[in-house]
mmCIF file of C-alpha atoms and ligand atoms in Angstrom:
data_model
loop_
_atom_site.group_PDB
_atom_site.id
_atom_site.type_symbol
_atom_site.label_atom_id
_atom_site.label_comp_id
_atom_site.label_asym_id
_atom_site.label_seq_id
_atom_site.Cartn_x
_atom_site.Cartn_y
_atom_site.Cartn_z
ATOM 1 C CA MET A 169 -13.668 22.695 3.973
ATOM 2 C CA ALA A 170 -11.228 21.140 1.534
ATOM 3 C CA ARG A 171 -12.830 18.072 0.163
ATOM 4 C CA VAL A 172 -11.069 16.954 -3.004
ATOM 5 C CA ASN A 173 -13.094 15.236 -5.660
ATOM 6 C CA LEU A 174 -11.975 13.685 -8.916
ATOM 7 C CA GLU A 175 -14.738 12.658 -11.232
ATOM 8 C CA GLY A 176 -13.955 10.627 -14.310
ATOM 9 C CA VAL A 177 -10.470 12.136 -14.590
ATOM 10 C CA THR A 178 -8.653 10.799 -17.629
ATOM 11 C CA LYS A 179 -5.278 11.862 -18.963
ATOM 12 C CA ARG A 180 -3.940 10.639 -22.282
ATOM 13 C CA TYR A 181 -0.519 11.286 -23.767
ATOM 14 C CA GLY A 182 -0.930 10.221 -27.394
ATOM 15 C CA ASP A 183 -1.667 6.488 -27.235
ATOM 16 C CA VAL A 184 -0.760 6.221 -23.549
ATOM 17 C CA THR A 185 -3.627 6.488 -21.079
ATOM 18 C CA ALA A 186 -1.771 7.619 -17.956
ATOM 19 C CA VAL A 187 -4.966 7.994 -15.873
ATOM 20 C CA ASP A 188 -8.157 6.196 -16.808
ATOM 21 C CA ASP A 189 -11.537 7.412 -15.550
ATOM 22 C CA MET A 190 -10.323 8.077 -11.992
ATOM 23 C CA ASN A 191 -12.969 8.727 -9.346
ATOM 24 C CA LEU A 192 -11.710 9.792 -5.923
ATOM 25 C CA ASP A 193 -13.654 11.399 -3.115
ATOM 26 C CA ILE A 194 -11.281 12.654 -0.445
ATOM 27 C CA GLU A 195 -12.725 14.002 2.788
ATOM 28 C CA HIS A 196 -11.537 17.186 4.446
ATOM 29 C CA GLY A 197 -8.631 16.375 6.779
ATOM 30 C CA GLU A 198 -7.954 12.948 5.326
ATOM 31 C CA PHE A 199 -4.448 11.605 4.692
ATOM 32 C CA ILE A 200 -4.794 9.771 1.405
ATOM 33 C CA THR A 201 -1.935 7.945 -0.262
ATOM 34 C CA LEU A 202 -1.835 7.082 -3.930
ATOM 35 C CA VAL A 203 0.212 3.926 -4.251
ATOM 36 C CA GLY A 204 1.107 1.610 -7.120
ATOM 37 C CA PRO A 205 4.006 0.449 -9.268
ATOM 38 C CA SER A 206 6.164 2.861 -11.216
ATOM 39 C CA GLY A 207 4.344 4.254 -14.254
ATOM 40 C CA CYS A 208 0.837 3.451 -12.943
ATOM 41 C CA GLY A 209 -0.281 7.081 -13.077
ATOM 42 C CA LYS A 210 0.199 8.300 -9.489
ATOM 43 C CA SER A 211 2.116 11.453 -10.388
ATOM 44 C CA THR A 212 -0.173 12.275 -13.282
ATOM 45 C CA THR A 213 -3.202 11.992 -10.971
ATOM 46 C CA MET A 214 -1.443 14.299 -8.508
ATOM 47 C CA GLU A 215 -0.531 16.750 -11.278
ATOM 48 C CA THR A 216 -4.180 17.024 -12.320
ATOM 49 C CA ILE A 217 -5.085 17.891 -8.706
ATOM 50 C CA ALA A 218 -2.218 20.389 -8.530
ATOM 51 C CA GLY A 219 -3.092 22.020 -11.844
ATOM 52 C CA LEU A 220 0.256 21.169 -13.419
ATOM 53 C CA THR A 221 -1.530 18.992 -16.000
ATOM 54 C CA LYS A 222 -4.880 19.570 -17.643
ATOM 55 C CA PRO A 223 -6.898 16.343 -17.772
ATOM 56 C CA THR A 224 -8.127 15.075 -21.138
ATOM 57 C CA GLY A 225 -11.512 14.521 -19.495
ATOM 58 C CA GLY A 226 -13.265 14.727 -16.140
ATOM 59 C CA THR A 227 -13.387 17.311 -13.380
ATOM 60 C CA VAL A 228 -11.351 18.167 -10.289
ATOM 61 C CA THR A 229 -13.126 19.903 -7.422
ATOM 62 C CA ILE A 230 -11.433 21.340 -4.316
ATOM 63 C CA GLY A 231 -13.852 22.470 -1.620
ATOM 64 C CA ASP A 232 -16.864 23.661 -3.588
ATOM 65 C CA LEU A 233 -14.796 24.987 -6.468
ATOM 66 C CA ASP A 234 -14.381 23.299 -9.848
ATOM 67 C CA VAL A 235 -10.640 23.872 -10.306
ATOM 68 C CA THR A 236 -10.209 21.765 -13.458
ATOM 69 C CA THR A 237 -8.965 24.719 -15.495
ATOM 70 C CA LEU A 238 -7.601 26.933 -12.697
ATOM 71 C CA PRO A 239 -3.843 27.537 -12.375
ATOM 72 C CA PRO A 240 -2.054 25.970 -9.343
ATOM 73 C CA LYS A 241 -1.830 29.273 -7.452
ATOM 74 C CA ASP A 242 -5.623 29.596 -7.308
ATOM 75 C CA ARG A 243 -6.294 26.128 -5.904
ATOM 76 C CA GLY A 244 -5.386 26.589 -2.207
ATOM 77 C CA ILE A 245 -2.746 23.888 -2.413
ATOM 78 C CA ALA A 246 0.918 23.577 -1.461
ATOM 79 C CA MET A 247 3.259 21.003 -2.939
ATOM 80 C CA VAL A 248 6.296 19.099 -1.710
ATOM 81 C CA PHE A 249 8.279 17.044 -4.192
ATOM 82 C CA GLN A 250 11.014 14.430 -4.160
ATOM 83 C CA ASN A 251 13.599 16.914 -5.389
ATOM 84 C CA ILE A 252 14.058 19.595 -2.790
ATOM 85 C CA ALA A 253 14.608 22.898 -4.552
ATOM 86 C CA LEU A 254 15.870 25.267 -1.860
ATOM 87 C CA PHE A 255 17.528 28.569 -2.709
ATOM 88 C CA PRO A 256 21.214 27.818 -1.923
ATOM 89 C CA HIS A 257 22.107 31.449 -1.141
ATOM 90 C CA MET A 258 19.267 31.930 1.372
ATOM 91 C CA ASP A 259 19.184 30.759 4.970
ATOM 92 C CA VAL A 260 16.366 28.565 6.300
ATOM 93 C CA TYR A 261 14.236 31.497 7.460
ATOM 94 C CA ASP A 262 14.406 33.159 4.049
ATOM 95 C CA ASN A 263 13.731 29.897 2.240
ATOM 96 C CA ILE A 264 10.644 29.177 4.341
ATOM 97 C CA SER A 265 9.304 32.725 4.145
ATOM 98 C CA PHE A 266 10.097 33.381 0.474
ATOM 99 C CA GLY A 267 6.521 32.940 -0.799
ATOM 100 C CA LEU A 268 5.040 35.009 2.041
ATOM 101 C CA ARG A 269 7.457 37.863 1.389
ATOM 102 C CA LEU A 270 6.492 37.835 -2.306
ATOM 103 C CA ARG A 271 2.873 38.212 -1.223
ATOM 104 C CA ASN A 272 3.766 41.150 1.057
ATOM 105 C CA TYR A 273 2.696 39.643 4.372
ATOM 106 C CA SER A 274 3.652 41.741 7.418
ATOM 107 C CA LYS A 275 6.909 40.982 9.242
ATOM 108 C CA GLU A 276 4.943 39.909 12.360
ATOM 109 C CA GLU A 277 2.736 37.529 10.407
ATOM 110 C CA ILE A 278 5.735 36.048 8.583
ATOM 111 C CA ASP A 279 7.622 35.553 11.872
ATOM 112 C CA ARG A 280 4.618 33.904 13.454
ATOM 113 C CA ARG A 281 4.082 31.481 10.583
ATOM 114 C CA VAL A 282 7.788 30.623 10.175
ATOM 115 C CA GLU A 283 8.201 29.938 13.894
ATOM 116 C CA ASP A 284 5.060 27.838 13.989
ATOM 117 C CA ALA A 285 6.143 25.804 10.937
ATOM 118 C CA ALA A 286 9.706 25.394 12.245
ATOM 119 C CA ASP A 287 8.250 24.060 15.467
ATOM 120 C CA LYS A 288 6.006 21.560 13.633
ATOM 121 C CA VAL A 289 8.894 20.043 11.647
ATOM 122 C CA GLN A 290 11.552 20.365 14.381
ATOM 123 C CA LEU A 291 13.687 23.089 12.801
ATOM 124 C CA VAL A 292 13.667 25.429 15.788
ATOM 125 C CA GLY A 293 17.178 26.846 16.289
ATOM 126 C CA MET A 294 18.182 26.191 12.683
ATOM 127 C CA LEU A 295 16.551 29.177 10.996
ATOM 128 C CA ASP A 296 19.863 30.917 10.263
ATOM 129 C CA ARG A 297 21.517 27.838 8.738
ATOM 130 C CA MET A 298 22.349 27.713 5.035
ATOM 131 C CA PRO A 299 21.032 24.715 3.013
ATOM 132 C CA ASP A 300 24.536 23.326 2.441
ATOM 133 C CA GLU A 301 24.997 23.089 6.213
ATOM 134 C CA MET A 302 22.038 20.727 6.528
ATOM 135 C CA SER A 303 21.390 17.027 6.001
ATOM 136 C CA GLY A 304 18.973 15.738 3.351
ATOM 137 C CA GLY A 305 16.311 15.125 5.980
ATOM 138 C CA GLN A 306 16.656 18.641 7.394
ATOM 139 C CA ARG A 307 16.451 20.160 3.899
ATOM 140 C CA GLN A 308 13.288 18.171 3.207
ATOM 141 C CA ARG A 309 11.840 19.505 6.474
ATOM 142 C CA VAL A 310 12.593 23.048 5.245
ATOM 143 C CA ALA A 311 10.672 22.257 2.043
ATOM 144 C CA ILE A 312 7.750 20.971 4.119
ATOM 145 C CA ALA A 313 7.861 24.065 6.355
ATOM 146 C CA ARG A 314 7.777 26.242 3.240
ATOM 147 C CA ALA A 315 4.545 24.493 2.284
ATOM 148 C CA ILE A 316 3.106 24.769 5.826
ATOM 149 C CA VAL A 317 3.520 28.557 6.065
ATOM 150 C CA ARG A 318 1.198 28.975 3.114
ATOM 151 C CA GLU A 319 -1.538 27.454 5.312
ATOM 152 C CA PRO A 320 -2.974 25.530 2.375
ATOM 153 C CA ASP A 321 -6.268 23.682 2.371
ATOM 154 C CA VAL A 322 -4.574 20.724 0.709
ATOM 155 C CA PHE A 323 -1.008 19.428 0.825
ATOM 156 C CA LEU A 324 0.195 17.518 -2.190
ATOM 157 C CA MET A 325 3.306 15.443 -1.552
ATOM 158 C CA ASP A 326 4.900 13.471 -4.374
ATOM 159 C CA GLU A 327 7.466 10.938 -3.089
ATOM 160 C CA PRO A 328 8.880 13.537 -0.648
ATOM 161 C CA LEU A 329 10.984 10.956 1.198
ATOM 162 C CA ALA A 330 12.282 9.014 -1.804
ATOM 163 C CA ASN A 331 15.761 10.579 -1.758
ATOM 164 C CA LEU A 332 16.347 10.025 1.962
ATOM 165 C CA ASP A 333 18.142 7.035 3.433
ATOM 166 C CA ALA A 334 16.071 4.261 5.003
ATOM 167 C CA LYS A 335 16.487 5.320 8.649
ATOM 168 C CA LEU A 336 15.622 8.924 7.900
ATOM 169 C CA ARG A 337 12.568 7.883 5.882
ATOM 170 C CA VAL A 338 11.213 6.038 8.901
ATOM 171 C CA HIS A 339 11.822 9.100 11.098
ATOM 172 C CA MET A 340 10.203 11.446 8.570
ATOM 173 C CA ARG A 341 7.125 9.207 8.483
ATOM 174 C CA THR A 342 6.542 10.038 12.138
ATOM 175 C CA VAL A 343 7.187 13.757 11.466
ATOM 176 C CA LEU A 344 4.527 13.756 8.740
ATOM 177 C CA GLN A 345 2.042 11.787 10.849
ATOM 178 C CA ARG A 346 2.460 14.215 13.736
ATOM 179 C CA LEU A 347 2.079 17.125 11.340
ATOM 180 C CA HIS A 348 -1.157 15.709 10.007
ATOM 181 C CA LYS A 349 -2.477 15.208 13.523
ATOM 182 C CA GLU A 350 -1.713 18.825 14.442
ATOM 183 C CA MET A 351 -3.016 20.434 11.275
ATOM 184 C CA ASP A 352 -6.549 20.461 10.009
ATOM 185 C CA THR A 353 -5.629 19.873 6.380
ATOM 186 C CA THR A 354 -6.075 17.291 3.719
ATOM 187 C CA ILE A 355 -2.887 15.510 2.646
ATOM 188 C CA ILE A 356 -2.608 13.700 -0.665
ATOM 189 C CA TYR A 357 0.584 11.719 -0.795
ATOM 190 C CA VAL A 358 2.184 9.752 -3.619
ATOM 191 C CA THR A 359 4.564 6.878 -3.031
ATOM 192 C CA HIS A 360 5.565 3.540 -4.517
ATOM 193 C CA ASP A 361 6.701 2.493 -1.011
ATOM 194 C CA GLN A 362 3.908 0.469 0.533
ATOM 195 C CA ALA A 363 5.381 0.767 4.045
ATOM 196 C CA GLU A 364 4.843 4.548 3.817
ATOM 197 C CA ALA A 365 1.341 3.999 2.489
ATOM 198 C CA MET A 366 0.425 1.492 5.196
ATOM 199 C CA THR A 367 1.809 3.457 8.145
ATOM 200 C CA MET A 368 0.694 7.016 7.463
ATOM 201 C CA SER A 369 -2.591 6.980 5.609
ATOM 202 C CA ASP A 370 -6.222 7.088 6.645
ATOM 203 C CA ARG A 371 -6.986 5.454 3.308
ATOM 204 C CA ILE A 372 -4.861 4.274 0.446
ATOM 205 C CA ALA A 373 -5.777 4.381 -3.215
ATOM 206 C CA VAL A 374 -4.134 1.474 -5.019
ATOM 207 C CA ILE A 375 -3.620 2.246 -8.701
ATOM 208 C CA ASP A 376 -2.555 -0.029 -11.545
ATOM 209 C CA ALA A 377 -2.214 0.952 -15.212
ATOM 210 C CA GLY A 378 -4.006 4.258 -14.657
ATOM 211 C CA GLU A 379 -6.996 2.603 -12.995
ATOM 212 C CA LEU A 380 -8.074 2.782 -9.372
ATOM 213 C CA GLN A 381 -8.106 -0.760 -7.966
ATOM 214 C CA GLN A 382 -9.245 -0.106 -4.403
ATOM 215 C CA ILE A 383 -9.551 2.832 -2.045
ATOM 216 C CA ALA A 384 -9.847 1.818 1.601
ATOM 217 C CA PRO A 385 -8.061 1.989 4.977
ATOM 218 C CA PRO A 386 -4.644 0.261 4.786
ATOM 219 C CA LEU A 387 -5.675 -2.779 6.819
ATOM 220 C CA THR A 388 -8.788 -3.281 4.712
ATOM 221 C CA CYS A 389 -6.593 -3.386 1.600
ATOM 222 C CA TYR A 390 -4.369 -5.895 3.419
ATOM 223 C CA ASN A 391 -7.087 -8.119 4.872
ATOM 224 C CA GLU A 392 -9.741 -7.744 2.204
ATOM 225 C CA PRO A 393 -7.992 -6.937 -1.068
ATOM 226 C CA ALA A 394 -10.541 -6.124 -3.751
ATOM 227 C CA ASN A 395 -8.713 -8.123 -6.388
ATOM 228 C CA LEU A 396 -5.581 -10.118 -7.186
ATOM 229 C CA PHE A 397 -3.596 -6.989 -8.046
ATOM 230 C CA VAL A 398 -4.148 -5.442 -4.598
ATOM 231 C CA ALA A 399 -3.553 -8.834 -2.940
ATOM 232 C CA GLY A 400 -0.168 -9.067 -4.646
ATOM 233 C CA PHE A 401 0.849 -5.442 -4.288
ATOM 234 C CA ILE A 402 -0.018 -4.811 -0.640
ATOM 235 C CA GLY A 403 2.048 -6.916 1.761
ATOM 236 C CA SER A 404 5.680 -7.925 1.599
ATOM 237 C CA PRO A 405 6.386 -10.682 0.787
ATOM 238 C CA SER A 406 3.298 -11.033 -1.376
ATOM 239 C CA MET A 407 0.294 -13.195 -0.702
ATOM 240 C CA ASN A 408 0.637 -16.783 -2.002
ATOM 241 C CA THR A 409 -1.730 -17.304 -4.907
ATOM 242 C CA LEU A 410 -2.398 -20.772 -6.281
ATOM 243 C CA ALA A 411 -4.400 -21.955 -9.248
ATOM 244 C CA GLY A 412 -6.877 -24.737 -8.657
ATOM 245 C CA GLU A 413 -10.343 -26.071 -9.235
ATOM 246 C CA VAL A 414 -13.627 -26.284 -7.387
ATOM 247 C CA THR A 415 -14.768 -29.838 -6.601
ATOM 248 C CA ASP A 416 -18.030 -31.114 -5.087
ATOM 249 C CA THR A 417 -16.559 -30.651 -1.616
ATOM 250 C CA GLY A 418 -14.342 -27.569 -1.862
ATOM 251 C CA TRP A 419 -11.247 -26.553 -3.757
ATOM 252 C CA VAL A 420 -8.149 -28.441 -4.810
ATOM 253 C CA SER A 421 -4.874 -26.991 -6.080
ATOM 254 C CA GLN A 422 -3.697 -27.703 -9.610
ATOM 255 C CA ASN A 423 -1.358 -30.488 -8.449
ATOM 256 C CA GLY A 424 -4.048 -32.027 -6.243
ATOM 257 C CA ASN A 425 -1.993 -31.698 -3.066
ATOM 258 C CA ILE A 426 -3.738 -28.802 -1.364
ATOM 259 C CA GLN A 427 -7.360 -29.472 -0.542
ATOM 260 C CA ILE A 428 -9.665 -27.079 1.229
ATOM 261 C CA ASP A 429 -13.093 -28.313 2.248
ATOM 262 C CA PHE A 430 -16.208 -26.149 2.082
ATOM 263 C CA ASP A 431 -19.527 -26.083 0.343
ATOM 264 C CA PRO A 432 -18.811 -24.268 -2.929
ATOM 265 C CA ALA A 433 -22.464 -23.305 -3.357
ATOM 266 C CA GLU A 434 -22.121 -20.987 -0.356
ATOM 267 C CA LEU A 435 -19.642 -18.908 -2.370
ATOM 268 C CA GLY A 436 -21.696 -19.153 -5.537
ATOM 269 C CA LEU A 437 -19.093 -21.506 -7.021
ATOM 270 C CA SER A 438 -19.716 -24.693 -8.973
ATOM 271 C CA PRO A 439 -17.545 -27.759 -9.536
ATOM 272 C CA GLY A 440 -15.185 -27.052 -12.434
ATOM 273 C CA ASP A 441 -14.835 -23.324 -11.645
ATOM 274 C CA ARG A 442 -11.201 -22.327 -11.377
ATOM 275 C CA PRO A 443 -10.819 -19.587 -8.757
ATOM 276 C CA THR A 444 -7.363 -18.621 -7.486
ATOM 277 C CA MET A 445 -6.763 -19.290 -3.797
ATOM 278 C CA GLY A 446 -4.746 -16.738 -1.811
ATOM 279 C CA VAL A 447 -3.157 -17.032 1.626
ATOM 280 C CA ARG A 448 -0.503 -14.820 3.227
ATOM 281 C CA PRO A 449 2.786 -16.382 4.440
ATOM 282 C CA GLU A 450 1.921 -15.605 8.078
ATOM 283 C CA ASP A 451 -1.327 -17.579 7.751
ATOM 284 C CA VAL A 452 0.472 -20.818 6.865
ATOM 285 C CA TYR A 453 1.541 -22.909 9.899
ATOM 286 C CA THR A 454 3.395 -26.144 10.482
ATOM 287 C CA SER A 455 0.921 -28.691 11.814
ATOM 288 C CA GLU A 456 2.564 -28.652 15.296
ATOM 289 C CA LYS A 457 1.212 -25.113 15.555
ATOM 290 C CA ALA A 458 -2.260 -26.127 14.360
ATOM 291 C CA ASP A 459 -3.667 -25.870 17.882
ATOM 292 C CA THR A 460 -2.814 -22.140 17.883
ATOM 293 C CA VAL A 461 -5.042 -21.643 14.842
ATOM 294 C CA THR A 462 -8.746 -21.310 15.599
ATOM 295 C CA HIS A 463 -9.887 -22.473 12.172
ATOM 296 C CA PRO A 464 -7.170 -24.696 10.688
ATOM 297 C CA THR A 465 -7.560 -26.566 7.417
ATOM 298 C CA GLN A 466 -6.798 -30.271 7.282
ATOM 299 C CA SER A 467 -3.042 -30.821 7.238
ATOM 300 C CA LEU A 468 -1.317 -30.700 3.894
ATOM 301 C CA PRO A 469 1.941 -32.513 3.105
ATOM 302 C CA ALA A 470 4.851 -30.425 1.843
ATOM 303 C CA THR A 471 8.633 -30.363 1.626
ATOM 304 C CA THR A 472 10.707 -27.410 2.735
ATOM 305 C CA ASP A 473 12.921 -25.926 0.059
ATOM 306 C CA VAL A 474 14.891 -22.748 0.720
ATOM 307 C CA LEU A 475 14.878 -20.983 4.110
ATOM 308 C CA GLU A 476 15.377 -17.223 4.464
ATOM 309 C CA PRO A 477 16.152 -16.240 8.086
ATOM 310 C CA MET A 478 15.204 -12.561 8.438
ATOM 311 C CA GLY A 479 16.056 -12.196 12.144
ATOM 312 C CA ASP A 480 12.519 -11.560 13.367
ATOM 313 C CA GLU A 481 11.022 -14.388 11.277
ATOM 314 C CA ILE A 482 12.079 -17.132 8.882
ATOM 315 C CA PHE A 483 10.599 -17.378 5.419
ATOM 316 C CA VAL A 484 10.214 -20.999 4.382
ATOM 317 C CA TYR A 485 9.605 -21.888 0.752
ATOM 318 C CA LEU A 486 7.464 -25.002 0.663
ATOM 319 C CA LEU A 487 7.074 -27.364 -2.263
ATOM 320 C CA THR A 488 3.697 -28.968 -2.430
ATOM 321 C CA ASP A 489 4.694 -30.994 -5.517
ATOM 322 C CA ASP A 490 6.422 -34.384 -5.779
ATOM 323 C CA ILE A 491 6.445 -34.848 -2.039
ATOM 324 C CA GLY A 492 9.586 -36.654 -0.968
ATOM 325 C CA ALA A 493 10.952 -36.929 -4.508
ATOM 326 C CA GLU A 494 14.486 -35.829 -5.382
ATOM 327 C CA LYS A 495 14.296 -32.114 -6.012
ATOM 328 C CA MET A 496 15.657 -30.638 -9.226
ATOM 329 C CA ALA A 497 15.334 -27.182 -10.740
ATOM 330 C CA LEU A 498 11.719 -26.136 -10.343
ATOM 331 C CA SER A 499 9.512 -26.146 -13.403
ATOM 332 C CA GLU A 500 7.142 -23.252 -13.880
ATOM 333 C CA ALA A 501 4.201 -25.382 -12.741
ATOM 334 C CA GLU A 502 6.083 -26.394 -9.605
ATOM 335 C CA GLN A 503 6.898 -22.776 -8.860
ATOM 336 C CA GLU A 504 3.191 -22.030 -9.086
ATOM 337 C CA ASN A 505 2.576 -24.659 -6.441
ATOM 338 C CA GLN A 506 5.188 -23.198 -4.128
ATOM 339 C CA LEU A 507 3.883 -21.852 -0.872
ATOM 340 C CA LEU A 508 5.743 -19.321 1.233
ATOM 341 C CA MET A 509 5.355 -19.737 4.988
ATOM 342 C CA SER A 510 6.583 -17.432 7.715
ATOM 343 C CA VAL A 511 7.671 -19.081 10.976
ATOM 344 C CA SER A 512 9.099 -17.713 14.204
ATOM 345 C CA PRO A 513 12.907 -17.284 14.402
ATOM 346 C CA ASP A 514 13.247 -19.963 17.102
ATOM 347 C CA SER A 515 11.832 -22.626 14.811
ATOM 348 C CA THR A 516 14.127 -25.619 14.243
ATOM 349 C CA ILE A 517 12.800 -26.176 10.745
ATOM 350 C CA GLU A 518 15.391 -27.236 8.184
ATOM 351 C CA GLU A 519 15.742 -27.316 4.430
ATOM 352 C CA ASP A 520 14.575 -30.416 2.502
ATOM 353 C CA GLN A 521 12.421 -31.629 5.357
ATOM 354 C CA ARG A 522 8.985 -33.236 5.091
ATOM 355 C CA VAL A 523 6.440 -31.125 6.978
ATOM 356 C CA ASP A 524 2.713 -31.031 7.324
ATOM 357 C CA VAL A 525 1.203 -27.570 7.154
ATOM 358 C CA VAL A 526 -2.196 -26.085 7.848
ATOM 359 C CA LEU A 527 -3.725 -22.862 6.580
ATOM 360 C CA ASP A 528 -5.867 -20.528 8.673
ATOM 361 C CA ARG A 529 -9.323 -20.851 7.114
ATOM 362 C CA SER A 530 -10.281 -17.390 8.356
ATOM 363 C CA LYS A 531 -7.430 -15.962 6.241
ATOM 364 C CA ILE A 532 -8.029 -17.855 2.999
ATOM 365 C CA HIS A 533 -9.065 -15.747 0.019
ATOM 366 C CA PHE A 534 -10.593 -16.719 -3.299
ATOM 367 C CA PHE A 535 -10.377 -14.607 -6.431
ATOM 368 C CA ASP A 536 -11.959 -15.017 -9.826
ATOM 369 C CA ALA A 537 -9.032 -16.219 -11.934
ATOM 370 C CA LYS A 538 -10.158 -14.297 -15.022
ATOM 371 C CA SER A 539 -11.315 -10.927 -13.695
ATOM 372 C CA GLY A 540 -9.144 -11.083 -10.561
ATOM 373 C CA GLU A 541 -12.070 -9.828 -8.452
ATOM 374 C CA ALA A 542 -12.295 -11.114 -4.878
ATOM 375 C CA ILE A 543 -14.914 -13.820 -4.248
ATOM 376 C CA ALA A 544 -14.343 -14.414 -0.522
ATOM 377 C CA HIS A 545 -12.095 -13.344 2.365
ATOM 378 C CA GLY A 546 -12.103 -15.982 5.089
ATOM 379 C CA ILE A 547 -14.031 -19.222 4.793
ATOM 380 C CA GLU A 548 -14.165 -20.230 8.457
ATOM 381 C CA ASP A 549 -17.944 -19.887 8.559
ATOM 382 C CA LEU A 550 -18.567 -22.126 5.580
ATOM 383 C CA ALA A 551 -19.928 -25.562 6.310
ATOM 384 C CA GLY A 552 -18.198 -28.589 4.850
ATOM 385 C CA VAL A 553 -20.157 -30.846 2.560
ATOM 386 C CA GLU A 554 -20.601 -34.437 3.427
ATOM 387 C CA SER A 555 -19.101 -36.369 0.563
ATOM 388 C CA ALA A 556 -21.090 -39.353 -0.714
ATOM 389 C CA SER A 557 -18.530 -41.813 0.667
ATOM 390 C CA THR A 558 -18.595 -40.253 4.163
ATOM 391 C CA ALA A 559 -22.379 -40.308 4.184
ATOM 392 C CA GLU A 560 -22.354 -43.982 3.184
ATOM 393 C CA ALA A 561 -19.768 -44.855 5.822
ATOM 394 C CA GLU A 562 -21.834 -43.118 8.483
ATOM 395 C CA GLY A 563 -24.956 -44.861 7.256
ATOM 396 C CA ASP A 564 -23.224 -48.249 7.714
ATOM 397 C CA ASP A 565 -22.538 -47.602 11.394
HETATM 398 P P1 ADP B 266 3.873 7.076 -11.686
HETATM 399 O O1 ADP B 266 3.877 8.397 -10.998
HETATM 400 O O2 ADP B 266 2.885 6.118 -11.106
HETATM 401 O O3 ADP B 266 5.244 6.469 -11.806
HETATM 402 P P2 ADP B 266 3.224 8.625 -14.043
HETATM 403 O O4 ADP B 266 1.961 9.314 -13.679
HETATM 404 O O5 ADP B 266 4.480 9.401 -13.972
HETATM 405 O O6 ADP B 266 3.342 7.283 -13.200
HETATM 406 O O7 ADP B 266 3.089 8.059 -15.521
HETATM 407 C C1 ADP B 266 1.977 7.292 -15.985
HETATM 408 C C2 ADP B 266 2.163 6.967 -17.458
HETATM 409 O O8 ADP B 266 2.073 8.143 -18.241
HETATM 410 C C3 ADP B 266 3.509 6.349 -17.792
HETATM 411 O O9 ADP B 266 3.308 5.390 -18.790
HETATM 412 C C4 ADP B 266 4.308 7.519 -18.289
HETATM 413 O O10 ADP B 266 5.286 7.077 -19.211
HETATM 414 C C5 ADP B 266 3.240 8.344 -18.982
HETATM 415 N N1 ADP B 266 3.555 9.790 -18.953
HETATM 416 C C6 ADP B 266 3.639 10.561 -17.855
HETATM 417 N N2 ADP B 266 3.907 11.849 -18.181
HETATM 418 C C7 ADP B 266 4.027 11.879 -19.531
HETATM 419 C C8 ADP B 266 4.313 12.916 -20.487
HETATM 420 N N3 ADP B 266 4.521 14.185 -20.107
HETATM 421 N N4 ADP B 266 4.338 12.573 -21.787
HETATM 422 C C9 ADP B 266 4.099 11.305 -22.180
HETATM 423 N N5 ADP B 266 3.822 10.282 -21.338
HETATM 424 C C10 ADP B 266 3.791 10.550 -20.024
#
């Protein structure tokens, strides 16, 4: 069983801490993706698992074996990288079987494994081709087949699709998913492409500045991001995040124009606290659509700014500042109060139009503005507080 465990793995290069106290527990057979911005430490983490880099501290265990100081060849792993290094003078069969021939496997065993691998990555009928007669996607499939024939316990794949064009990348995603379904192996995959991470993985490990931010199934990272970094990194376009302040009866944005009612005590918040509110563009609706939202907020006045028709949806930049005023270049504060909304492509919405919008309360997030940690995901179950004036008015009736 190839469980992979990283405990307190740290890697420093001089003053740079590439990986900082990384703890990962990867189950046998899991497809785990390490994702994060360039330079966050994904490759270094992978290299410590592969044995290409010795960690400054911590331990790496594969199966029951502490492999921290073992060379790559003794770890039961196979690697596929972004740069496909095939032998140009060898045909596909010889490229795939090269490692097996070095290890003196029998001809029958080599044939069996090569045919099986070629079948898994759809290279049947191409075994006598030379690399320069193949497309980039086919060459990458040869590299993957070369890893498969080793029958490793763990596959390590570092941006294997990064050099392929967009259409091919999408196709190769399905090839890799099918491969994972058919094979009983653990796959650890590195990418900066969140679409790859979201579509293929059982769980994704979101990394920033060498530190693990969240490890969870893709949709959990999307719907319940552990902190502001994950909220901003997972999802394209990013979640709207707005600064604001807790009042007696809920939360109000910095400019006072977005108000969300709830009892702050239920979230452990007090008036004067300044949590950041987050809401994804698809959870913002024009008020005509409010009846399609089960838990809408009160309607909030806004002005449409720029529209971005994407074909399958329209992104609408909303200004919640200076409603109705002549618009000039946006100040930084105004940009912070911008709200991106996604509407359906048949919407007749126009630029510079007054609109009322509602947010889906079940999709509103709050984060601690200082630590970035999530405070709440969804506030539909929170009761409103009766403000003093409402209570008085009701009392007068
Ligand atoms: P990613 O794969 O997420 O792009 P890396 O793991 O390659 O990130 O790098 C993490 C950090 O460590 C970066 O700041 C990078 O510059 C640094 N780093 C990586 N390898 C070395 C090295 N061999 N020497 C010095 N610094 C390195």
